[in-house]
Amino acid sequence: MAIEKILKDDASEEKGERARMASFVGAIAITDLVKTTLGPKGMDKILQSTGRGHEVTVTNDGATILKSLHIDNPAAKVLIDISKVQDDEVGDGTTSVVVLAGELLREAEKLVAAKIHPMTIISGYRMAAECARNALLQRVVDNKENAEKFKSDLMKIAMTTLSSKILSQDKEHFAQLAVDAVMRLKGSTNLEAIQIIKKPGGSLKDSFLDEGFILDKKIGLGQPKRIENAKILVANTAMDTDKVKIYGARVRVDSMSKVAEIEGAEKEKMREKVKKILGHGINCFVNRQLIYNFPEELFADAGILAIEHADFDGIERLALVTGGEIASTFDNPESVKLGHCKLIEEIMIGEDKLIHFSGVEMGQACTIVLRGASHHVLDEAERSLHDALCVLSQTVNDTRVLLGGGWPEMVMAKEVDELARKTPGKKSHAIEAFSRALVAIPTIIADNAGLDSADLVAKLRAEHHKEGCNAGIDVISGSVGDMAELGISEAFKVKQAVLLSATEAAEMILRVDEIITCAPRKREDRM
Amino acid sequence: MALAFDEYGRPFIILKEQEQKTRLSGLEAQKANISAGRAVSRILRTSLGPKGMDKMLQSPDGDVTITNDGATILEQMDVDNQIAKLMVELSRSQDYEIGDGTTGVVVMAGALLEQAERLLERGIHPIRIAEGYEMASRIAVEHLERIAQKFDFGPTNIEPLVQTCMTTLSSKIVNRCKRALAEISVKAVLSVADLERKDVNLDLIKVEGKVGGKLEDTELIYGITVDKDMSHPQMPKQIEDAKIAILTCPFEPPKPKTKHKVDIDTVEKFQTLRQQEQKYFDDMVQKCKDVGATLVICQWGFDDEANHLLMHQNLPAVRWVGGVELELIAIATGGRIVPRFQELTPEKLGRAGLVREKSFGTTKDKMLYIEHCANSRAVTIFIRGGNKMMIEETKRSIHDALCVARNLIRNNFIVYGGGAAEISCSIAVEAAADKYPGVEQYAIRAFADALDAVPVALAENSGLQPIETLSAVKSQQIKENNPHFGIDCNDVGTNDMCEQNVFETLIGKQQQILLATQVVKMILKIDDVISPSDY
């Protein structure tokens, strides 16, 4: 008798070997896709969206590439998810994490073919990951005490991160920008305080960090274009017609004259409100909501700069930099904290007028103005800078630093290899495989740079056999070089996250022996 | 075609044999049902035990779930067959009742069905099989009670509880840090448990997850976390010795429920209305301030003006807090949920030692921690992990562990895991079978064979020789008359589950046997399946 069908019509089920094969194939395909973007000589990808306008993105950022892919393979989805998490958590290493997980699975595939049970592989991988982490921990450098050195560490990390991106030409310039911006945050990881404004035109080199704050808004007509020693009131209040908020209220009148009266009262109310605001003794007023013509005129009359419709983030940031509070009621002028800044002026960047607040009290926030030839360049520059900023802000909290250029992978691989030799049983194969997967990363970096990877990695391995070696791949000169001298560094936190989440993901995919796909939900295409 | 004849001998059709309907009856129906049930249990079979594999499930919307939990697999499998749906129900009811052993119960039912099929082939009536199973299950359950051991633990000696939770967790992906998670689960359960009444309200344990970090960072918070931040960005991020006003009324002008209109026709009315409105806001904020609150937690939104007034009065506030969270906060801080500002009194405020905002990662994720509460009986388990699927799976695993700990507090009898209890029951049932006269004897023996299915599956999944291992363990149990021997899944070197510290709860095991028997009986009793074919 035929086996009863227990699943729904379109649902499918893959079992045992086939399931494992499906997930390996999916995961490895994803890895191969992003692998070419790894390293300083990695290539970019063009992504075309299926949405309206078929927008084009050119990027080198693993997370961005993977996020825009439409994937049907469940195992591939796991990899995309870890890449996303890596992006949210540390901001960089989004490609590395996928590549490492893919390589781990590629090695696992061979082991499974050699009849080693997935559970044995997993336990081997776990031991290896733990050992690799300890190896890294032993070699970290922590320059927390020495501010000068720490700053140079940050600089190096920023340059290493940026070197694989479009900004690599001006990496020093941008690294400086990023480090300066992050140092201003004073240990907070809230990157919201760093505003990035993109203005097409000029070249990437023209990008600059502004100590003050730039608001992408215009100054109202007939109002002063320049204010010195500004006292700023940051507000979130309705400056159109102030509605009566009591529910169910409405105006019902029986004659035209009444309408006029009420309109007058409304105007009076607004005038009063403006008067109250003026009572704070300010000369600049920034509101989150619209300012109608009437109050704007009143402000202009009083010689006050009024800026309307700043977005919410802008308001928060402005409050943060100027040290004021966001006000919504204006009855107690004496207790409202006003923001201060030395100078407000309208500046031009490219063709646009922007409002520039300089000499602000609290230096926590700052603005980076990016210039570049096209929107694509600017978008990619923003993403790269974002990566650098994320890594730096995380490094400020966890100051441990490692060398880069494939150095950490080689250090880990060496330790893991040693562990493999010591471990009895089938697990040692898995541990060995783990070290091979680690070595794959410098190999890919070298391959992407068009170098002879086999030769280089072998040299590197030999170098690492010596104690306390700092050798890594110097992609620029195409040889093995001293990473400490070349100033290539990476944050420990990023490497650790790459290692742990890649292992976790590989483990998860390895444990699967059955894939059940439900019938896709039918989209109703009715008119 | 089903025909009947009326008193005049004229035939009439009861059930029309149509193209659109498929119908199975008699032995054929039973066999079809049995094979469907077995197909489900075959899927779960490989997930059993510490070396069991996971399943990857893709939902209709393309979301991926990776899990080892029987109930979750079945729930998301999108099953179409009616009998298979019964098995899904079976797993779910084990989940509701016990929380753990959801895979085992399905494997057990599958084995019973398999044995029943053989008996059917030998011409034994399904009802007799069902009766035999019923008797056998009674014997097994009684035997379990005999071999169960009392487990002593107290608030200070949590080790036994931790060991049992570890058994549950060892089959999940989180087994890397099962010790830590088991401790967290046990501590969580103990802090909400009512040891006098032997009852645990698992609702008081909130399990929250956030991607990022590593599994080892998972922590137990003696308090509540809320995935919200302060309503105004400039409010203080940390409050010590907070007095919390828990409100379910918005900081907005009141909205009477009855339909009404306020007509404005004169300037005076317009102005009074406006003053009225301002007074509302002032009053609301002042009331909160007057009773001495230092933190306001509100279920609804705030008007901009009210928000600023709160900020102005130096009264931090949180808005849009969900109803369930609000209740938990109320329980934890010993406060009362206040539906109207007028009813706010100092006694109704909740108290917490520390309220702080914590941000994660590079995105603007913030969470509010309410800790050191007046009443520490509400706790939160905060899970971190590498990716979303990991977090979800950890949540499910923690849920299982929590349930196990709760079951132990309710009833502190345990049996030995690793298939030991099943083997012991199988021996007892086998021995008892001979005492029954009649056809049931065969069914009882079949039941004993079915009980062996769980240890066999465990051995298979661990890569051991299933039959050899099982017979070795069985003979050891009989020889030494010791029900502690089970399958050595982790290759530790001993079969004694007492030494390996592999325990399961008595009620969990009993429930498994009873539920599986019930469902199998139900399936056996069906002799006609009529289903309309697809239209």
Tab-separated table of N, CA and C in Angstrom, chain B residues 449-535:
chain	number	residue	atom	x	y	z
B	449	ASP	N	6.581	-4.673	23.550
B	449	ASP	CA	7.522	-4.472	22.443
B	449	ASP	C	7.569	-3.007	22.037
B	450	ALA	N	6.380	-2.388	22.038
B	450	ALA	CA	6.331	-0.993	21.627
B	450	ALA	C	7.125	-0.108	22.588
B	451	LEU	N	7.091	-0.476	23.875
B	451	LEU	CA	7.848	0.322	24.849
B	451	LEU	C	9.340	0.310	24.523
B	452	ASP	N	9.793	-0.757	23.916
B	452	ASP	CA	11.209	-0.827	23.564
B	452	ASP	C	11.583	0.171	22.475
B	453	ALA	N	10.568	0.709	21.791
B	453	ALA	CA	10.865	1.579	20.649
B	453	ALA	C	11.693	2.804	21.057
B	454	VAL	N	11.386	3.356	22.234
B	454	VAL	CA	12.102	4.571	22.641
B	454	VAL	C	13.588	4.290	22.852
B	455	PRO	N	13.954	3.293	23.678
B	455	PRO	CA	15.402	3.029	23.786
B	455	PRO	C	16.051	2.651	22.453
B	456	VAL	N	15.308	1.932	21.596
B	456	VAL	CA	15.890	1.565	20.298
B	456	VAL	C	16.195	2.821	19.490
B	457	ALA	N	15.233	3.753	19.480
B	457	ALA	CA	15.456	4.992	18.727
B	457	ALA	C	16.636	5.760	19.312
B	458	LEU	N	16.713	5.793	20.654
B	458	LEU	CA	17.836	6.489	21.308
B	458	LEU	C	19.156	5.885	20.853
B	459	ALA	N	19.219	4.552	20.860
B	459	ALA	CA	20.460	3.881	20.503
B	459	ALA	C	20.794	4.144	19.035
B	460	GLU	N	19.772	4.085	18.185
B	460	GLU	CA	19.994	4.319	16.759
B	460	GLU	C	20.566	5.714	16.536
B	461	ASN	N	19.945	6.708	17.176
B	461	ASN	CA	20.382	8.078	16.980
B	461	ASN	C	21.791	8.299	17.497
B	462	SER	N	22.189	7.516	18.507
B	462	SER	CA	23.525	7.721	19.069
B	462	SER	C	24.564	6.913	18.310
B	463	GLY	N	24.132	6.228	17.259
B	463	GLY	CA	25.091	5.487	16.452
B	463	GLY	C	25.482	4.163	17.079
B	464	LEU	N	24.639	3.628	17.986
B	464	LEU	CA	24.952	2.329	18.592
B	464	LEU	C	24.171	1.245	17.846
B	465	GLN	N	24.545	0.019	18.071
B	465	GLN	CA	23.788	-1.087	17.489
B	465	GLN	C	22.484	-1.206	18.265
B	466	PRO	N	21.335	-0.914	17.666
B	466	PRO	CA	20.118	-0.796	18.480
B	466	PRO	C	19.731	-2.098	19.177
B	467	ILE	N	19.669	-3.197	18.424
B	467	ILE	CA	19.154	-4.422	19.030
B	467	ILE	C	20.115	-4.946	20.073
B	468	GLU	N	21.397	-4.953	19.708
B	468	GLU	CA	22.398	-5.460	20.646
B	468	GLU	C	22.379	-4.681	21.945
B	469	THR	N	22.390	-3.359	21.808
B	469	THR	CA	22.453	-2.516	22.993
B	469	THR	C	21.245	-2.755	23.874
B	470	LEU	N	20.068	-2.769	23.220
B	470	LEU	CA	18.847	-2.925	23.994
B	470	LEU	C	18.852	-4.254	24.735
B	471	SER	N	19.225	-5.334	24.036
B	471	SER	CA	19.145	-6.625	24.717
B	471	SER	C	20.164	-6.691	25.846
B	472	ALA	N	21.309	-6.066	25.642
B	472	ALA	CA	22.305	-6.071	26.715
B	472	ALA	C	21.772	-5.355	27.947
B	473	VAL	N	21.170	-4.187	27.716
B	473	VAL	CA	20.678	-3.409	28.847
B	473	VAL	C	19.529	-4.148	29.530
B	474	LYS	N	18.690	-4.754	28.715
B	474	LYS	CA	17.538	-5.462	29.270
B	474	LYS	C	17.995	-6.591	30.177
B	475	SER	N	18.943	-7.364	29.677
B	475	SER	CA	19.361	-8.507	30.486
B	475	SER	C	20.052	-8.026	31.755
B	476	GLN	N	20.750	-6.896	31.625
B	476	GLN	CA	21.410	-6.349	32.817
B	476	GLN	C	20.371	-5.949	33.866
B	477	GLN	N	19.301	-5.321	33.371
B	477	GLN	CA	18.251	-4.894	34.307
B	477	GLN	C	17.646	-6.097	35.020
B	478	ILE	N	17.364	-7.154	34.265
B	478	ILE	CA	16.724	-8.318	34.877
B	478	ILE	C	17.693	-9.003	35.827
B	479	LYS	N	18.950	-9.108	35.388
B	479	LYS	CA	19.932	-9.830	36.198
B	479	LYS	C	20.142	-9.138	37.533
B	480	GLU	N	20.317	-7.826	37.470
B	480	GLU	CA	20.627	-7.121	38.720
B	480	GLU	C	19.389	-6.554	39.373
B	481	ASN	N	18.237	-6.776	38.743
B	481	ASN	CA	16.975	-6.271	39.270
B	481	ASN	C	17.074	-4.793	39.648
B	482	ASN	N	17.588	-4.037	38.715
B	482	ASN	CA	17.850	-2.635	38.998
B	482	ASN	C	17.340	-1.811	37.819
B	483	PRO	N	16.338	-0.981	38.013
B	483	PRO	CA	15.750	-0.252	36.880
B	483	PRO	C	16.550	0.980	36.458
B	484	HIS	N	17.796	1.071	36.862
B	484	HIS	CA	18.557	2.289	36.561
B	484	HIS	C	19.337	2.204	35.264
B	485	PHE	N	19.290	1.048	34.618
B	485	PHE	CA	20.130	0.910	33.427
B	485	PHE	C	19.414	1.422	32.190
B	486	GLY	N	20.116	2.214	31.427
B	486	GLY	CA	19.539	2.759	30.203
B	486	GLY	C	20.572	2.772	29.098
B	487	ILE	N	20.262	3.513	28.048
B	487	ILE	CA	21.170	3.562	26.906
B	487	ILE	C	22.216	4.651	27.148
B	488	ASP	N	23.439	4.293	26.930
B	488	ASP	CA	24.534	5.232	27.164
B	488	ASP	C	24.757	6.052	25.893
B	489	CYS	N	23.956	7.140	25.772
B	489	CYS	CA	23.972	7.895	24.512
B	489	CYS	C	25.248	8.700	24.340
B	490	ASN	N	25.785	9.180	25.433
B	490	ASN	CA	26.910	10.105	25.307
B	490	ASN	C	28.246	9.406	25.361
B	491	ASP	N	28.216	8.071	25.348
B	491	ASP	CA	29.447	7.319	25.325
B	491	ASP	C	30.280	7.595	26.566
B	492	VAL	N	29.599	7.591	27.724
B	492	VAL	CA	30.316	7.884	28.958
B	492	VAL	C	31.016	6.632	29.460
B	493	GLY	N	30.424	5.499	29.179
B	493	GLY	CA	31.074	4.264	29.588
B	493	GLY	C	30.298	3.483	30.622
B	494	THR	N	29.200	4.048	31.100
B	494	THR	CA	28.403	3.300	32.052
B	494	THR	C	26.949	3.333	31.605
B	495	ASN	N	26.229	2.272	31.923
B	495	ASN	CA	24.817	2.242	31.574
B	495	ASN	C	23.950	2.723	32.723
B	496	ASP	N	24.566	2.965	33.849
B	496	ASP	CA	23.790	3.319	35.028
B	496	ASP	C	23.401	4.793	34.948
B	497	MET	N	22.097	5.035	34.736
B	497	MET	CA	21.621	6.408	34.578
B	497	MET	C	21.713	7.177	35.886
B	498	CYS	N	21.775	6.441	36.988
B	498	CYS	CA	21.903	7.092	38.287
B	498	CYS	C	23.256	7.784	38.358
B	499	GLU	N	24.269	7.105	37.814
B	499	GLU	CA	25.600	7.708	37.822
B	499	GLU	C	25.703	8.834	36.802
B	500	GLN	N	25.014	8.634	35.682
B	500	GLN	CA	25.090	9.657	34.632
B	500	GLN	C	24.236	10.871	34.940
B	501	ASN	N	23.428	10.748	35.973
B	501	ASN	CA	22.518	11.836	36.353
B	501	ASN	C	21.537	12.179	35.236
B	502	VAL	N	20.920	11.155	34.694
B	502	VAL	CA	19.911	11.406	33.675
B	502	VAL	C	18.558	11.074	34.272
B	503	PHE	N	17.779	12.121	34.540
B	503	PHE	CA	16.486	11.907	35.193
B	503	PHE	C	15.362	12.482	34.366
B	504	GLU	N	14.196	11.877	34.545
B	504	GLU	CA	13.004	12.492	33.978
B	504	GLU	C	11.931	12.487	35.053
B	505	THR	N	10.919	13.314	34.852
B	505	THR	CA	9.902	13.373	35.897
B	505	THR	C	8.943	12.211	35.737
B	506	LEU	N	8.413	11.777	36.890
B	506	LEU	CA	7.484	10.656	36.877
B	506	LEU	C	6.214	11.042	36.122
B	507	ILE	N	5.663	12.206	36.434
B	507	ILE	CA	4.385	12.543	35.795
B	507	ILE	C	4.557	12.701	34.297
B	508	GLY	N	5.705	13.185	33.887
B	508	GLY	CA	5.939	13.335	32.449
B	508	GLY	C	5.888	11.990	31.755
B	509	LYS	N	6.568	11.022	32.331
B	509	LYS	CA	6.628	9.695	31.730
B	509	LYS	C	5.245	9.046	31.743
B	510	GLN	N	4.559	9.157	32.884
B	510	GLN	CA	3.225	8.546	32.981
B	510	GLN	C	2.293	9.138	31.939
B	511	GLN	N	2.361	10.449	31.850
B	511	GLN	CA	1.493	11.142	30.909
B	511	GLN	C	1.774	10.682	29.485
B	512	GLN	N	3.068	10.488	29.179
B	512	GLN	CA	3.442	10.037	27.840
B	512	GLN	C	2.749	8.725	27.515
B	513	ILE	N	2.840	7.783	28.440
B	513	ILE	CA	2.272	6.456	28.178
B	513	ILE	C	0.758	6.561	28.048
B	514	LEU	N	0.134	7.303	28.963
B	514	LEU	CA	-1.324	7.387	28.936
B	514	LEU	C	-1.823	8.063	27.665
B	515	LEU	N	-1.205	9.180	27.318
B	515	LEU	CA	-1.667	9.920	26.141
B	515	LEU	C	-1.478	9.101	24.873
B	516	ALA	N	-0.306	8.458	24.764
B	516	ALA	CA	-0.034	7.680	23.556
B	516	ALA	C	-1.060	6.555	23.433
B	517	THR	N	-1.339	5.893	24.541
B	517	THR	CA	-2.304	4.787	24.495
B	517	THR	C	-3.670	5.293	24.059
B	518	GLN	N	-4.072	6.417	24.641
B	518	GLN	CA	-5.396	6.953	24.316
B	518	GLN	C	-5.533	7.225	22.825
B	519	VAL	N	-4.534	7.879	22.263
B	519	VAL	CA	-4.631	8.245	20.851
B	519	VAL	C	-4.641	6.991	19.986
B	520	VAL	N	-3.808	6.030	20.346
B	520	VAL	CA	-3.754	4.808	19.548
B	520	VAL	C	-5.098	4.098	19.602
B	521	LYS	N	-5.694	4.085	20.786
B	521	LYS	CA	-7.014	3.459	20.912
B	521	LYS	C	-8.015	4.148	19.994
B	522	MET	N	-7.922	5.454	19.989
B	522	MET	CA	-8.859	6.217	19.170
B	522	MET	C	-8.662	5.881	17.695
B	523	ILE	N	-7.407	5.815	17.284
B	523	ILE	CA	-7.137	5.543	15.874
B	523	ILE	C	-7.593	4.131	15.506
B	524	LEU	N	-7.403	3.200	16.431
B	524	LEU	CA	-7.770	1.812	16.131
B	524	LEU	C	-9.267	1.654	15.955
B	525	LYS	N	-10.027	2.512	16.635
B	525	LYS	CA	-11.471	2.347	16.599
B	525	LYS	C	-12.087	2.856	15.306
B	526	ILE	N	-11.331	3.555	14.506
B	526	ILE	CA	-11.889	4.100	13.270
B	526	ILE	C	-11.902	3.001	12.211
B	527	ASP	N	-13.059	2.759	11.614
B	527	ASP	CA	-13.032	1.750	10.564
B	527	ASP	C	-13.589	2.277	9.251
B	528	ASP	N	-13.829	3.553	9.188
B	528	ASP	CA	-14.374	4.093	7.950
B	528	ASP	C	-13.878	5.531	7.801
B	529	VAL	N	-13.260	5.821	6.702
B	529	VAL	CA	-12.793	7.188	6.470
B	529	VAL	C	-13.450	7.705	5.214
B	530	ILE	N	-14.261	8.723	5.363
B	530	ILE	CA	-14.903	9.295	4.182
B	530	ILE	C	-14.365	10.698	4.018
B	531	SER	N	-13.761	10.947	2.892
B	531	SER	CA	-13.258	12.300	2.717
B	531	SER	C	-13.635	12.812	1.343
B	532	PRO	N	-14.143	13.998	1.301
B	532	PRO	CA	-14.444	14.572	-0.001
B	532	PRO	C	-13.122	14.834	-0.714
B	533	SER	N	-13.053	14.458	-1.961
B	533	SER	CA	-11.788	14.709	-2.640
B	533	SER	C	-11.714	16.194	-3.016
B	534	ASP	N	-10.591	16.552	-3.503
B	534	ASP	CA	-10.363	17.984	-3.730
B	534	ASP	C	-11.355	18.562	-4.717
B	535	TYR	N	-11.749	19.749	-4.433
B	535	TYR	CA	-12.655	20.394	-5.388
B	535	TYR	C	-11.958	21.590	-5.986
